[in-house]
PDB file of C-alpha atoms in Angstrom:
ATOM      1  CA  UNK A1006      36.915  27.163 -41.587  1.00  0.00           C
ATOM      2  CA  UNK A1007      38.195  28.558 -38.192  1.00  0.00           C
ATOM      3  CA  UNK A1008      34.756  29.056 -37.000  1.00  0.00           C
ATOM      4  CA  UNK A1009      33.866  25.268 -38.070  1.00  0.00           C
ATOM      5  CA  UNK A1010      36.729  23.994 -36.067  1.00  0.00           C
ATOM      6  CA  UNK A1011      36.075  26.179 -33.123  1.00  0.00           C
ATOM      7  CA  UNK A1012      32.618  24.844 -32.911  1.00  0.00           C
ATOM      8  CA  UNK A1013      33.668  21.270 -33.091  1.00  0.00           C
ATOM      9  CA  UNK A1014      35.637  21.717 -30.395  1.00  0.00           C
ATOM     10  CA  UNK A1015      32.749  23.289 -28.130  1.00  0.00           C
ATOM     11  CA  UNK A1016      30.571  20.410 -29.152  1.00  0.00           C
ATOM     12  CA  UNK A1017      33.313  18.010 -28.116  1.00  0.00           C
ATOM     13  CA  UNK A1018      34.089  19.605 -24.617  1.00  0.00           C
ATOM     14  CA  UNK A1019      30.019  19.349 -23.756  1.00  0.00           C
ATOM     15  CA  UNK A1020      30.186  15.581 -24.810  1.00  0.00           C
ATOM     16  CA  UNK A1021      33.087  15.292 -22.457  1.00  0.00           C
ATOM     17  CA  UNK A1022      31.466  17.242 -19.792  1.00  0.00           C
ATOM     18  CA  UNK A1023      28.375  14.800 -19.989  1.00  0.00           C
ATOM     19  CA  UNK A1024      30.633  11.721 -19.852  1.00  0.00           C
ATOM     20  CA  UNK A1025      32.012  13.230 -16.931  1.00  0.00           C
ATOM     21  CA  UNK A1026      28.784  13.998 -15.420  1.00  0.00           C
ATOM     22  CA  UNK A1027      27.660  10.593 -15.895  1.00  0.00           C
ATOM     23  CA  UNK A1028      30.788   8.914 -14.281  1.00  0.00           C
ATOM     24  CA  UNK A1029      30.438  11.029 -11.051  1.00  0.00           C
ATOM     25  CA  UNK A1030      26.776   9.847 -10.760  1.00  0.00           C
ATOM     26  CA  UNK A1031      27.832   6.083 -11.118  1.00  0.00           C
ATOM     27  CA  UNK A1032      30.382   6.961  -8.315  1.00  0.00           C
ATOM     28  CA  UNK A1033      27.921   8.380  -5.720  1.00  0.00           C
ATOM     29  CA  UNK A1034      25.890   6.694  -3.502  1.00  0.00           C
ATOM     30  CA  UNK A1035      22.519   7.566  -5.589  1.00  0.00           C
ATOM     31  CA  UNK A1036      19.914   4.946  -6.199  1.00  0.00           C
ATOM     32  CA  UNK A1037      18.425   5.052  -9.642  1.00  0.00           C
ATOM     33  CA  UNK A1038      15.733   3.099 -11.674  1.00  0.00           C
ATOM     34  CA  UNK A1039      15.679   2.308 -15.281  1.00  0.00           C
ATOM     35  CA  UNK A1040      12.245   1.666 -17.062  1.00  0.00           C
ATOM     36  CA  UNK A1041      12.481  -1.651 -18.924  1.00  0.00           C
ATOM     37  CA  UNK A1042       8.638  -1.493 -19.942  1.00  0.00           C
ATOM     38  CA  UNK A1043       5.904   0.867 -19.022  1.00  0.00           C
ATOM     39  CA  UNK A1044       2.116  -0.805 -19.180  1.00  0.00           C
ATOM     40  CA  UNK A1045      -0.301   1.803 -20.154  1.00  0.00           C
ATOM     41  CA  UNK A1046      -3.271   2.589 -22.240  1.00  0.00           C
ATOM     42  CA  UNK A1047      -5.895   4.893 -22.545  1.00  0.00           C
ATOM     43  CA  UNK A1048      -8.345   2.537 -20.666  1.00  0.00           C
ATOM     44  CA  UNK A1049      -6.124   2.495 -17.559  1.00  0.00           C
ATOM     45  CA  UNK A1050      -4.544   5.995 -18.013  1.00  0.00           C
ATOM     46  CA  UNK A1051      -5.197   7.586 -14.949  1.00  0.00           C
ATOM     47  CA  UNK A1052      -6.384   4.901 -12.926  1.00  0.00           C
ATOM     48  CA  UNK A1053      -4.912   3.498  -9.571  1.00  0.00           C
ATOM     49  CA  UNK A1054      -2.958   0.056  -9.419  1.00  0.00           C
ATOM     50  CA  UNK A1055      -4.595  -1.909  -6.624  1.00  0.00           C
ATOM     51  CA  UNK A1056      -3.128  -4.985  -7.171  1.00  0.00           C
ATOM     52  CA  UNK A1057      -1.353  -7.488  -9.419  1.00  0.00           C
ATOM     53  CA  UNK A1058      -0.209 -11.015  -9.691  1.00  0.00           C
ATOM     54  CA  UNK A1059       1.978 -13.012 -12.051  1.00  0.00           C
ATOM     55  CA  UNK A1060       0.667 -16.410 -13.731  1.00  0.00           C
ATOM     56  CA  UNK A1061       2.350 -19.455 -12.488  1.00  0.00           C
ATOM     57  CA  UNK A1062       2.077 -21.380 -15.712  1.00  0.00           C
ATOM     58  CA  UNK A1063       2.676 -18.643 -17.827  1.00  0.00           C
ATOM     59  CA  UNK A1064       5.064 -15.885 -16.370  1.00  0.00           C
ATOM     60  CA  UNK A1065       4.696 -13.440 -19.209  1.00  0.00           C
ATOM     61  CA  UNK A1066       1.354 -13.263 -18.242  1.00  0.00           C
ATOM     62  CA  UNK A1067       0.469 -10.296 -15.659  1.00  0.00           C
ATOM     63  CA  UNK A1068      -2.942  -9.524 -14.266  1.00  0.00           C
ATOM     64  CA  UNK A1069      -3.315  -6.118 -13.010  1.00  0.00           C
ATOM     65  CA  UNK A1070      -6.372  -4.812 -10.838  1.00  0.00           C
ATOM     66  CA  UNK A1071      -7.415  -1.135 -11.138  1.00  0.00           C
ATOM     67  CA  UNK A1072      -9.507   0.514  -8.210  1.00  0.00           C
ATOM     68  CA  UNK A1073      -9.906   3.061  -6.027  1.00  0.00           C
ATOM     69  CA  UNK A1074      -8.512   3.645  -2.663  1.00  0.00           C
ATOM     70  CA  UNK A1075     -11.630   5.287  -1.091  1.00  0.00           C
ATOM     71  CA  UNK A1076     -12.795   3.683   2.110  1.00  0.00           C
ATOM     72  CA  UNK A1077     -16.124   4.641   1.632  1.00  0.00           C
ATOM     73  CA  UNK A1078     -17.413   1.672  -0.358  1.00  0.00           C
ATOM     74  CA  UNK A1079     -21.301   2.938  -0.275  1.00  0.00           C
ATOM     75  CA  UNK A1080     -20.060   5.819  -2.708  1.00  0.00           C
ATOM     76  CA  UNK A1081     -20.743   5.117  -6.245  1.00  0.00           C
ATOM     77  CA  UNK A1082     -16.906   5.098  -7.952  1.00  0.00           C
ATOM     78  CA  UNK A1083     -15.543   4.053 -11.365  1.00  0.00           C
ATOM     79  CA  UNK A1084     -15.919   0.863 -12.327  1.00  0.00           C
ATOM     80  CA  UNK A1085     -12.787  -1.876 -11.358  1.00  0.00           C
ATOM     81  CA  UNK A1086     -10.716  -2.969 -14.500  1.00  0.00           C
ATOM     82  CA  UNK A1087      -8.832  -6.107 -14.463  1.00  0.00           C
ATOM     83  CA  UNK A1088      -6.391  -5.781 -17.465  1.00  0.00           C
ATOM     84  CA  UNK A1089      -3.916  -8.903 -18.623  1.00  0.00           C
ATOM     85  CA  UNK A1090      -0.740  -7.415 -19.867  1.00  0.00           C
ATOM     86  CA  UNK A1091       2.399  -9.399 -21.392  1.00  0.00           C
ATOM     87  CA  UNK A1092       5.674  -8.334 -21.956  1.00  0.00           C
ATOM     88  CA  UNK A1093       5.146  -8.944 -25.872  1.00  0.00           C
ATOM     89  CA  UNK A1094       2.951  -5.818 -25.748  1.00  0.00           C
ATOM     90  CA  UNK A1095       3.167  -3.179 -22.984  1.00  0.00           C
ATOM     91  CA  UNK A1096       0.983  -0.652 -25.197  1.00  0.00           C
ATOM     92  CA  UNK A1097      -2.060  -2.631 -24.698  1.00  0.00           C
ATOM     93  CA  UNK A1098      -3.782  -5.408 -22.553  1.00  0.00           C
ATOM     94  CA  UNK A1099      -4.215  -9.031 -24.090  1.00  0.00           C
ATOM     95  CA  UNK A1100      -7.798  -8.922 -22.249  1.00  0.00           C
ATOM     96  CA  UNK A1101      -9.731  -6.583 -20.252  1.00  0.00           C
ATOM     97  CA  UNK A1102     -12.247  -7.445 -17.682  1.00  0.00           C
ATOM     98  CA  UNK A1103     -14.644  -4.774 -16.350  1.00  0.00           C
ATOM     99  CA  UNK A1104     -16.156  -5.346 -12.775  1.00  0.00           C
ATOM    100  CA  UNK A1105     -19.067  -3.205 -11.228  1.00  0.00           C
ATOM    101  CA  UNK A1106     -16.977  -2.100  -8.266  1.00  0.00           C
ATOM    102  CA  UNK A1107     -13.446  -1.181  -7.618  1.00  0.00           C
ATOM    103  CA  UNK A1108     -11.088  -4.249  -7.454  1.00  0.00           C
ATOM    104  CA  UNK A1109      -9.115  -4.291  -4.520  1.00  0.00           C
ATOM    105  CA  UNK A1110      -7.092  -7.762  -4.936  1.00  0.00           C
ATOM    106  CA  UNK A1111      -6.839 -10.410  -7.525  1.00  0.00           C
ATOM    107  CA  UNK A1112      -4.626 -13.993  -7.392  1.00  0.00           C
ATOM    108  CA  UNK A1113      -4.553 -16.750 -10.235  1.00  0.00           C
ATOM    109  CA  UNK A1114      -5.114 -20.208  -9.084  1.00  0.00           C
ATOM    110  CA  UNK A1115      -2.332 -22.485  -8.707  1.00  0.00           C
ATOM    111  CA  UNK A1116      -3.904 -25.583  -9.480  1.00  0.00           C
ATOM    112  CA  UNK A1117      -5.995 -24.229 -12.324  1.00  0.00           C
ATOM    113  CA  UNK A1118      -3.867 -21.250 -13.467  1.00  0.00           C
ATOM    114  CA  UNK A1119      -6.381 -20.303 -16.050  1.00  0.00           C
ATOM    115  CA  UNK A1120      -8.618 -18.962 -13.224  1.00  0.00           C
ATOM    116  CA  UNK A1121      -8.034 -15.784 -11.553  1.00  0.00           C
ATOM    117  CA  UNK A1122     -10.139 -14.524  -8.247  1.00  0.00           C
ATOM    118  CA  UNK A1123     -10.880 -10.896  -7.877  1.00  0.00           C
ATOM    119  CA  UNK A1124     -12.146  -9.095  -4.575  1.00  0.00           C
ATOM    120  CA  UNK A1125     -13.802  -5.808  -4.732  1.00  0.00           C
ATOM    121  CA  UNK A1126     -14.593  -2.688  -2.526  1.00  0.00           C
ATOM    122  CA  UNK A1127     -18.139  -4.191  -1.830  1.00  0.00           C
ATOM    123  CA  UNK A1128     -17.290  -7.508  -0.481  1.00  0.00           C
ATOM    124  CA  UNK A1129     -17.721  -9.403  -3.609  1.00  0.00           C
ATOM    125  CA  UNK A1130     -15.609 -12.348  -4.936  1.00  0.00           C
ATOM    126  CA  UNK A1131     -15.491 -13.524  -8.519  1.00  0.00           C
ATOM    127  CA  UNK A1132     -13.723 -16.159 -10.296  1.00  0.00           C
ATOM    128  CA  UNK A1133     -12.906 -15.727 -13.992  1.00  0.00           C
ATOM    129  CA  UNK A1134     -11.872 -18.511 -16.570  1.00  0.00           C
ATOM    130  CA  UNK A1135      -9.425 -16.568 -18.774  1.00  0.00           C
ATOM    131  CA  UNK A1136      -9.159 -19.114 -21.437  1.00  0.00           C
ATOM    132  CA  UNK A1137     -12.828 -18.207 -21.918  1.00  0.00           C
ATOM    133  CA  UNK A1138     -14.076 -15.438 -24.589  1.00  0.00           C
ATOM    134  CA  UNK A1139     -17.114 -14.936 -22.160  1.00  0.00           C
ATOM    135  CA  UNK A1140     -16.133 -12.149 -19.685  1.00  0.00           C
ATOM    136  CA  UNK A1141     -18.680 -13.118 -17.236  1.00  0.00           C
ATOM    137  CA  UNK A1142     -17.493 -14.881 -13.737  1.00  0.00           C
ATOM    138  CA  UNK A1143     -17.744 -18.741 -13.673  1.00  0.00           C
ATOM    139  CA  UNK A1144     -18.577 -17.980 -10.043  1.00  0.00           C
ATOM    140  CA  UNK A1145     -19.442 -14.734  -7.592  1.00  0.00           C
ATOM    141  CA  UNK A1146     -20.696 -14.376  -4.319  1.00  0.00           C
ATOM    142  CA  UNK A1147     -22.559 -11.280  -5.260  1.00  0.00           C
ATOM    143  CA  UNK A1148     -26.223 -12.822  -4.410  1.00  0.00           C
ATOM    144  CA  UNK A1149     -25.224 -15.630  -1.811  1.00  0.00           C
ATOM    145  CA  UNK A1150     -26.153 -15.335   1.969  1.00  0.00           C
ATOM    146  CA  UNK A1151     -23.128 -15.152   4.340  1.00  0.00           C
ATOM    147  CA  UNK A1152     -20.727 -13.242   1.620  1.00  0.00           C
ATOM    148  CA  UNK A1153     -18.713 -10.502   2.812  1.00  0.00           C
ATOM    149  CA  UNK A1154     -20.266  -7.117   3.704  1.00  0.00           C
ATOM    150  CA  UNK A1155     -17.239  -5.082   3.547  1.00  0.00           C
ATOM    151  CA  UNK A1156     -13.892  -4.394   1.538  1.00  0.00           C
ATOM    152  CA  UNK A1157     -12.084  -7.604   0.456  1.00  0.00           C
ATOM    153  CA  UNK A1158      -8.337  -6.834   1.324  1.00  0.00           C
ATOM    154  CA  UNK A1159      -6.943  -9.939   0.757  1.00  0.00           C
ATOM    155  CA  UNK A1160      -7.410 -13.234  -1.135  1.00  0.00           C
ATOM    156  CA  UNK A1161      -5.346 -16.267  -1.134  1.00  0.00           C
ATOM    157  CA  UNK A1162      -5.650 -19.720  -2.984  1.00  0.00           C
ATOM    158  CA  UNK A1163      -4.621 -22.276  -0.668  1.00  0.00           C
ATOM    159  CA  UNK A1164      -4.621 -26.239  -0.988  1.00  0.00           C
ATOM    160  CA  UNK A1165      -6.760 -27.845   1.403  1.00  0.00           C
ATOM    161  CA  UNK A1166      -5.581 -31.516   0.923  1.00  0.00           C
ATOM    162  CA  UNK A1167      -8.864 -33.579   1.562  1.00  0.00           C
ATOM    163  CA  UNK A1168     -10.997 -30.618  -0.023  1.00  0.00           C
ATOM    164  CA  UNK A1169      -8.710 -29.500  -2.664  1.00  0.00           C
ATOM    165  CA  UNK A1170      -7.750 -26.162  -3.475  1.00  0.00           C
ATOM    166  CA  UNK A1171      -9.894 -23.156  -1.507  1.00  0.00           C
ATOM    167  CA  UNK A1172      -9.893 -19.526  -1.814  1.00  0.00           C
ATOM    168  CA  UNK A1173      -9.522 -17.919   1.445  1.00  0.00           C
ATOM    169  CA  UNK A1174     -10.956 -14.351   1.752  1.00  0.00           C
ATOM    170  CA  UNK A1175     -10.205 -11.642   4.507  1.00  0.00           C
ATOM    171  CA  UNK A1176     -12.465  -8.694   4.516  1.00  0.00           C
ATOM    172  CA  UNK A1177     -13.256  -5.407   6.546  1.00  0.00           C
ATOM    173  CA  UNK A1178     -16.383  -7.146   7.956  1.00  0.00           C
ATOM    174  CA  UNK A1179     -13.822  -8.986  10.479  1.00  0.00           C
ATOM    175  CA  UNK A1180     -14.477 -12.393   8.912  1.00  0.00           C
ATOM    176  CA  UNK A1181     -12.446 -14.773   7.115  1.00  0.00           C
ATOM    177  CA  UNK A1182     -13.966 -17.122   4.738  1.00  0.00           C
ATOM    178  CA  UNK A1183     -12.717 -20.411   2.813  1.00  0.00           C
ATOM    179  CA  UNK A1184     -14.712 -20.540  -0.578  1.00  0.00           C
ATOM    180  CA  UNK A1185     -14.753 -23.910  -2.653  1.00  0.00           C
ATOM    181  CA  UNK A1186     -15.957 -24.234  -6.306  1.00  0.00           C
ATOM    182  CA  UNK A1187     -18.359 -26.925  -6.049  1.00  0.00           C
ATOM    183  CA  UNK A1188     -21.682 -26.232  -7.998  1.00  0.00           C
ATOM    184  CA  UNK A1189     -20.740 -22.426  -7.893  1.00  0.00           C
ATOM    185  CA  UNK A1190     -19.284 -21.053  -4.822  1.00  0.00           C
ATOM    186  CA  UNK A1191     -19.825 -22.910  -1.214  1.00  0.00           C
ATOM    187  CA  UNK A1192     -18.434 -21.151   1.873  1.00  0.00           C
ATOM    188  CA  UNK A1193     -17.227 -22.168   5.195  1.00  0.00           C
ATOM    189  CA  UNK A1194     -16.627 -19.159   7.730  1.00  0.00           C
ATOM    190  CA  UNK A1195     -13.087 -19.559   9.632  1.00  0.00           C
ATOM    191  CA  UNK A1196     -13.469 -16.891  12.164  1.00  0.00           C
TER     192      UNK A1196
END
């Protein structure tokens, strides 16, 4: 009986030390983060996150682009992945789109929040309708004359009052282009 009482006292002493240790950490100026959610699955495991955007109409929907950070875009790298995560299921994306090249940037349209634009490491842009079950782009620059010839570093949906919403892209080729959705994509070079 004496052994049991002694063992219980040791356990209680260790618990008190842990509480004291936690209190000491709170008193210090250390910064710490606590993970609320971890969005990961086998498909995205080991991949680099290159961009992300939150849908304005549905803030629960997060688009995450996966790509490589290798500047040599002539090298054949793994395909890009665009995964649509929700807070309801952080263990597997709601939808996955595979792209031929690494994704470098993505953004949801503000006027048409079911559209998302994606830029890649080979100078291509693609626009997808995420409402559709068809995972093919509704418009892409891949075969257009005048498209970017280097990595797309940034893209942004911009409201051009008279012409409607345009997609503005900036590339490593030194050009800035306005893209309009008419019958497919039409471009207007800004610089």
